[in-house]
Amino acid sequence: MADKNGLQSMLTGALLLLVGMALGAIFVKVGQTRKAPAAKAEGVSTTPLAEKVAPSAQEAVLVYLCHGNSRCPTCLKIEASAKEVLERMFAEEIRSGRLIVKEVNYEQPENKDLILKYEIIAPTVVMVQLKDGKEAAYRNVMEVWQTVHEPAAFESLISENLKELLPKAAS
């Protein structure tokens, strides 16, 4: 009987380890820069993003402040902190149209395509680089969850990711 319990404990531990590794891999992958997908997944909107933003935004970065139907205090803090950083550090880019900030509820039917397109698994900040009016690259900055209660780290996370995309958008 003791051998059976020991085997069950080892098997349970191994399975929990595998689940933890899988979740860790998802969070690492989600935070990396990716090229915008060339092929659309079935059911994903094919309307070019350039048609949804102002004509002056042919070379810009679009920042989606993504939230769901339910908004916890941390979700609200992520959104408010991101807005504050963007408005304070990138006011000129916002005024010039090189930076466009949009709040979006990804759970609304008209926005469901964002979940697949930008690999959204929770409220997040997504930065989309536009070149010639087309999506060139994007970042899903899920690390906002780890830094939201550390203002300096949060500011650095948002600004560094955005700075890497903005110069490419300014032609």
PDB file of C-alpha atoms in Angstrom:
ATOM      1  CA  MET A   1       0.000   0.000   0.000  1.00  0.00           C
ATOM      2  CA  ALA A   2       2.848   2.409   0.816  1.00  0.00           C
ATOM      3  CA  ASP A   3       4.401   1.733  -2.612  1.00  0.00           C
ATOM      4  CA  LYS A   4       1.102   2.567  -4.343  1.00  0.00           C
ATOM      5  CA  ASN A   5       0.783   5.876  -2.446  1.00  0.00           C
ATOM      6  CA  GLY A   6       4.395   6.747  -3.238  1.00  0.00           C
ATOM      7  CA  LEU A   7       3.839   6.022  -6.930  1.00  0.00           C
ATOM      8  CA  GLN A   8       0.674   8.147  -6.943  1.00  0.00           C
ATOM      9  CA  SER A   9       2.504  10.997  -5.255  1.00  0.00           C
ATOM     10  CA  MET A  10       5.334  10.840  -7.791  1.00  0.00           C
ATOM     11  CA  LEU A  11       2.890  10.709 -10.702  1.00  0.00           C
ATOM     12  CA  THR A  12       0.885  13.629  -9.297  1.00  0.00           C
ATOM     13  CA  GLY A  13       4.079  15.645  -8.829  1.00  0.00           C
ATOM     14  CA  ALA A  14       5.232  14.883 -12.370  1.00  0.00           C
ATOM     15  CA  LEU A  15       1.877  15.939 -13.831  1.00  0.00           C
ATOM     16  CA  LEU A  16       1.850  19.168 -11.822  1.00  0.00           C
ATOM     17  CA  LEU A  17       5.373  19.898 -13.023  1.00  0.00           C
ATOM     18  CA  LEU A  18       4.318  19.399 -16.652  1.00  0.00           C
ATOM     19  CA  VAL A  19       1.306  21.693 -16.224  1.00  0.00           C
ATOM     20  CA  GLY A  20       3.509  24.352 -14.628  1.00  0.00           C
ATOM     21  CA  MET A  21       6.042  24.118 -17.441  1.00  0.00           C
ATOM     22  CA  ALA A  22       3.285  24.423 -20.050  1.00  0.00           C
ATOM     23  CA  LEU A  23       1.833  27.524 -18.380  1.00  0.00           C
ATOM     24  CA  GLY A  24       5.294  29.058 -18.072  1.00  0.00           C
ATOM     25  CA  ALA A  25       5.954  28.449 -21.768  1.00  0.00           C
ATOM     26  CA  ILE A  26       2.664  30.136 -22.667  1.00  0.00           C
ATOM     27  CA  PHE A  27       3.501  33.271 -20.676  1.00  0.00           C
ATOM     28  CA  VAL A  28       7.015  33.441 -22.136  1.00  0.00           C
ATOM     29  CA  LYS A  29       5.736  32.998 -25.686  1.00  0.00           C
ATOM     30  CA  VAL A  30       2.920  35.525 -25.279  1.00  0.00           C
ATOM     31  CA  GLY A  31       5.351  38.238 -24.184  1.00  0.00           C
ATOM     32  CA  GLN A  32       7.695  37.883 -27.147  1.00  0.00           C
ATOM     33  CA  THR A  33       7.633  40.040 -30.263  1.00  0.00           C
ATOM     34  CA  ARG A  34       5.953  38.351 -33.162  1.00  0.00           C
ATOM     35  CA  LYS A  35       5.417  39.188 -36.777  1.00  0.00           C
ATOM     36  CA  ALA A  36       1.788  39.853 -37.581  1.00  0.00           C
ATOM     37  CA  PRO A  37       0.302  36.649 -38.975  1.00  0.00           C
ATOM     38  CA  ALA A  38       0.104  36.626 -42.755  1.00  0.00           C
ATOM     39  CA  ALA A  39      -2.653  34.032 -42.953  1.00  0.00           C
ATOM     40  CA  LYS A  40      -5.890  34.640 -41.120  1.00  0.00           C
ATOM     41  CA  ALA A  41      -7.336  31.954 -38.876  1.00  0.00           C
ATOM     42  CA  GLU A  42     -10.816  30.816 -39.830  1.00  0.00           C
ATOM     43  CA  GLY A  43     -13.391  33.189 -38.399  1.00  0.00           C
ATOM     44  CA  VAL A  44     -10.887  36.023 -37.891  1.00  0.00           C
ATOM     45  CA  SER A  45     -11.761  39.376 -39.419  1.00  0.00           C
ATOM     46  CA  THR A  46      -9.999  40.103 -42.698  1.00  0.00           C
ATOM     47  CA  THR A  47     -10.660  43.852 -42.578  1.00  0.00           C
ATOM     48  CA  PRO A  48      -7.253  45.553 -42.753  1.00  0.00           C
ATOM     49  CA  LEU A  49      -6.437  47.366 -39.529  1.00  0.00           C
ATOM     50  CA  ALA A  50      -5.557  50.454 -41.594  1.00  0.00           C
ATOM     51  CA  GLU A  51      -9.235  50.801 -42.508  1.00  0.00           C
ATOM     52  CA  LYS A  52     -10.149  50.956 -38.816  1.00  0.00           C
ATOM     53  CA  VAL A  53      -7.769  53.795 -37.925  1.00  0.00           C
ATOM     54  CA  ALA A  54      -7.273  57.298 -39.283  1.00  0.00           C
ATOM     55  CA  PRO A  55      -5.633  57.637 -42.730  1.00  0.00           C
ATOM     56  CA  SER A  56      -2.741  59.512 -41.089  1.00  0.00           C
ATOM     57  CA  ALA A  57      -1.905  56.293 -39.210  1.00  0.00           C
ATOM     58  CA  GLN A  58      -0.235  54.559 -42.145  1.00  0.00           C
ATOM     59  CA  GLU A  59       3.045  54.569 -40.162  1.00  0.00           C
ATOM     60  CA  ALA A  60       2.183  54.298 -36.480  1.00  0.00           C
ATOM     61  CA  VAL A  61       1.869  52.101 -33.433  1.00  0.00           C
ATOM     62  CA  LEU A  62      -1.589  51.165 -32.245  1.00  0.00           C
ATOM     63  CA  VAL A  63      -1.786  50.369 -28.528  1.00  0.00           C
ATOM     64  CA  TYR A  64      -4.777  48.320 -27.464  1.00  0.00           C
ATOM     65  CA  LEU A  65      -5.640  48.479 -23.757  1.00  0.00           C
ATOM     66  CA  CYS A  66      -7.439  45.139 -23.681  1.00  0.00           C
ATOM     67  CA  HIS A  67      -9.984  44.224 -21.038  1.00  0.00           C
ATOM     68  CA  GLY A  68     -12.813  41.739 -20.641  1.00  0.00           C
ATOM     69  CA  ASN A  69     -16.388  42.076 -19.467  1.00  0.00           C
ATOM     70  CA  SER A  70     -15.373  41.753 -15.805  1.00  0.00           C
ATOM     71  CA  ARG A  71     -12.732  44.173 -14.590  1.00  0.00           C
ATOM     72  CA  CYS A  72     -10.934  43.494 -11.327  1.00  0.00           C
ATOM     73  CA  PRO A  73      -8.982  46.188  -9.434  1.00  0.00           C
ATOM     74  CA  THR A  74      -5.701  44.934 -10.945  1.00  0.00           C
ATOM     75  CA  CYS A  75      -7.155  45.096 -14.476  1.00  0.00           C
ATOM     76  CA  LEU A  76      -8.255  48.690 -13.864  1.00  0.00           C
ATOM     77  CA  LYS A  77      -4.826  49.574 -12.449  1.00  0.00           C
ATOM     78  CA  ILE A  78      -3.071  48.122 -15.524  1.00  0.00           C
ATOM     79  CA  GLU A  79      -5.231  50.230 -17.825  1.00  0.00           C
ATOM     80  CA  ALA A  80      -4.892  53.428 -15.776  1.00  0.00           C
ATOM     81  CA  SER A  81      -1.127  52.990 -15.354  1.00  0.00           C
ATOM     82  CA  ALA A  82      -0.631  52.304 -19.068  1.00  0.00           C
ATOM     83  CA  LYS A  83      -2.636  55.420 -20.003  1.00  0.00           C
ATOM     84  CA  GLU A  84      -0.618  57.513 -17.564  1.00  0.00           C
ATOM     85  CA  VAL A  85       2.721  56.287 -18.972  1.00  0.00           C
ATOM     86  CA  LEU A  86       1.609  56.768 -22.575  1.00  0.00           C
ATOM     87  CA  GLU A  87       0.173  60.252 -22.005  1.00  0.00           C
ATOM     88  CA  ARG A  88       3.163  61.427 -19.985  1.00  0.00           C
ATOM     89  CA  MET A  89       6.032  59.890 -21.966  1.00  0.00           C
ATOM     90  CA  PHE A  90       4.580  59.784 -25.494  1.00  0.00           C
ATOM     91  CA  ALA A  91       2.367  62.894 -25.683  1.00  0.00           C
ATOM     92  CA  GLU A  92       4.054  64.151 -28.859  1.00  0.00           C
ATOM     93  CA  GLU A  93       3.635  60.785 -30.596  1.00  0.00           C
ATOM     94  CA  ILE A  94      -0.051  60.762 -29.636  1.00  0.00           C
ATOM     95  CA  ARG A  95      -0.537  64.338 -30.924  1.00  0.00           C
ATOM     96  CA  SER A  96       1.234  63.535 -34.201  1.00  0.00           C
ATOM     97  CA  GLY A  97      -0.786  60.385 -34.809  1.00  0.00           C
ATOM     98  CA  ARG A  98       2.255  58.101 -34.645  1.00  0.00           C
ATOM     99  CA  LEU A  99       0.769  56.547 -31.502  1.00  0.00           C
ATOM    100  CA  ILE A 100      -2.901  55.599 -31.297  1.00  0.00           C
ATOM    101  CA  VAL A 101      -4.347  54.371 -28.001  1.00  0.00           C
ATOM    102  CA  LYS A 102      -7.599  52.401 -27.978  1.00  0.00           C
ATOM    103  CA  GLU A 103      -9.464  50.729 -25.142  1.00  0.00           C
ATOM    104  CA  VAL A 104     -11.048  47.495 -26.324  1.00  0.00           C
ATOM    105  CA  ASN A 105     -13.203  44.841 -24.687  1.00  0.00           C
ATOM    106  CA  TYR A 106     -11.931  41.701 -26.396  1.00  0.00           C
ATOM    107  CA  GLU A 107     -14.943  39.737 -25.137  1.00  0.00           C
ATOM    108  CA  GLN A 108     -17.435  41.796 -27.158  1.00  0.00           C
ATOM    109  CA  PRO A 109     -18.614  39.957 -30.304  1.00  0.00           C
ATOM    110  CA  GLU A 110     -17.190  42.593 -32.668  1.00  0.00           C
ATOM    111  CA  ASN A 111     -13.724  42.211 -31.072  1.00  0.00           C
ATOM    112  CA  LYS A 112     -13.539  38.411 -30.691  1.00  0.00           C
ATOM    113  CA  ASP A 113     -11.018  38.174 -33.549  1.00  0.00           C
ATOM    114  CA  LEU A 114      -8.470  39.958 -31.348  1.00  0.00           C
ATOM    115  CA  ILE A 115      -8.250  36.932 -29.029  1.00  0.00           C
ATOM    116  CA  LEU A 116      -6.856  34.692 -31.782  1.00  0.00           C
ATOM    117  CA  LYS A 117      -4.992  37.352 -33.689  1.00  0.00           C
ATOM    118  CA  TYR A 118      -3.016  38.693 -30.724  1.00  0.00           C
ATOM    119  CA  GLU A 119      -3.086  35.581 -28.511  1.00  0.00           C
ATOM    120  CA  ILE A 120      -4.993  37.296 -25.704  1.00  0.00           C
ATOM    121  CA  ILE A 121      -5.601  35.091 -22.669  1.00  0.00           C
ATOM    122  CA  ALA A 122      -6.315  37.829 -20.110  1.00  0.00           C
ATOM    123  CA  PRO A 123      -6.486  41.636 -19.901  1.00  0.00           C
ATOM    124  CA  THR A 124      -3.270  42.981 -21.383  1.00  0.00           C
ATOM    125  CA  VAL A 125      -1.586  45.707 -23.426  1.00  0.00           C
ATOM    126  CA  VAL A 126      -1.084  44.886 -27.113  1.00  0.00           C
ATOM    127  CA  MET A 127       1.131  47.059 -29.316  1.00  0.00           C
ATOM    128  CA  VAL A 128       0.664  46.785 -33.081  1.00  0.00           C
ATOM    129  CA  GLN A 129       3.163  48.310 -35.481  1.00  0.00           C
ATOM    130  CA  LEU A 130       1.654  49.672 -38.714  1.00  0.00           C
ATOM    131  CA  LYS A 131       3.799  50.072 -41.840  1.00  0.00           C
ATOM    132  CA  ASP A 132       2.191  51.318 -45.027  1.00  0.00           C
ATOM    133  CA  GLY A 133      -1.150  50.890 -43.283  1.00  0.00           C
ATOM    134  CA  LYS A 134      -0.607  47.178 -42.660  1.00  0.00           C
ATOM    135  CA  GLU A 135       0.258  45.302 -39.502  1.00  0.00           C
ATOM    136  CA  ALA A 136       3.983  44.592 -39.508  1.00  0.00           C
ATOM    137  CA  ALA A 137       4.529  43.245 -35.986  1.00  0.00           C
ATOM    138  CA  TYR A 138       2.876  43.154 -32.605  1.00  0.00           C
ATOM    139  CA  ARG A 139       3.639  42.585 -28.963  1.00  0.00           C
ATOM    140  CA  ASN A 140       1.293  41.237 -26.348  1.00  0.00           C
ATOM    141  CA  VAL A 141       2.832  42.696 -23.192  1.00  0.00           C
ATOM    142  CA  MET A 142       1.455  40.225 -20.632  1.00  0.00           C
ATOM    143  CA  GLU A 143       4.269  41.110 -18.223  1.00  0.00           C
ATOM    144  CA  VAL A 144       2.105  44.069 -17.141  1.00  0.00           C
ATOM    145  CA  TRP A 145       0.627  41.653 -14.596  1.00  0.00           C
ATOM    146  CA  GLN A 146       4.014  41.140 -12.922  1.00  0.00           C
ATOM    147  CA  THR A 147       4.947  44.827 -12.852  1.00  0.00           C
ATOM    148  CA  VAL A 148       1.649  46.658 -12.249  1.00  0.00           C
ATOM    149  CA  HIS A 149       2.406  47.183  -8.545  1.00  0.00           C
ATOM    150  CA  GLU A 150       5.958  48.390  -9.247  1.00  0.00           C
ATOM    151  CA  PRO A 151       5.546  51.781 -10.992  1.00  0.00           C
ATOM    152  CA  ALA A 152       9.145  52.118 -12.217  1.00  0.00           C
ATOM    153  CA  ALA A 153       9.226  48.585 -13.638  1.00  0.00           C
ATOM    154  CA  PHE A 154       5.804  49.065 -15.248  1.00  0.00           C
ATOM    155  CA  GLU A 155       6.845  52.352 -16.857  1.00  0.00           C
ATOM    156  CA  SER A 156      10.030  50.764 -18.167  1.00  0.00           C
ATOM    157  CA  LEU A 157       8.149  47.757 -19.548  1.00  0.00           C
ATOM    158  CA  ILE A 158       5.638  49.887 -21.460  1.00  0.00           C
ATOM    159  CA  SER A 159       8.096  52.512 -22.678  1.00  0.00           C
ATOM    160  CA  GLU A 160      10.845  50.093 -23.764  1.00  0.00           C
ATOM    161  CA  ASN A 161       8.449  47.894 -25.731  1.00  0.00           C
ATOM    162  CA  LEU A 162       6.911  50.934 -27.390  1.00  0.00           C
ATOM    163  CA  LYS A 163      10.264  52.568 -28.190  1.00  0.00           C
ATOM    164  CA  GLU A 164      11.329  49.415 -30.029  1.00  0.00           C
ATOM    165  CA  LEU A 165       8.262  49.644 -32.260  1.00  0.00           C
ATOM    166  CA  LEU A 166       7.998  53.427 -32.732  1.00  0.00           C
ATOM    167  CA  PRO A 167      11.246  54.088 -34.629  1.00  0.00           C
ATOM    168  CA  LYS A 168      10.269  51.438 -37.145  1.00  0.00           C
ATOM    169  CA  ALA A 169       6.919  53.179 -37.611  1.00  0.00           C
ATOM    170  CA  ALA A 170       8.472  56.608 -38.179  1.00  0.00           C
ATOM    171  CA  SER A 171       9.533  56.669 -41.832  1.00  0.00           C
TER     172      SER A 171
END
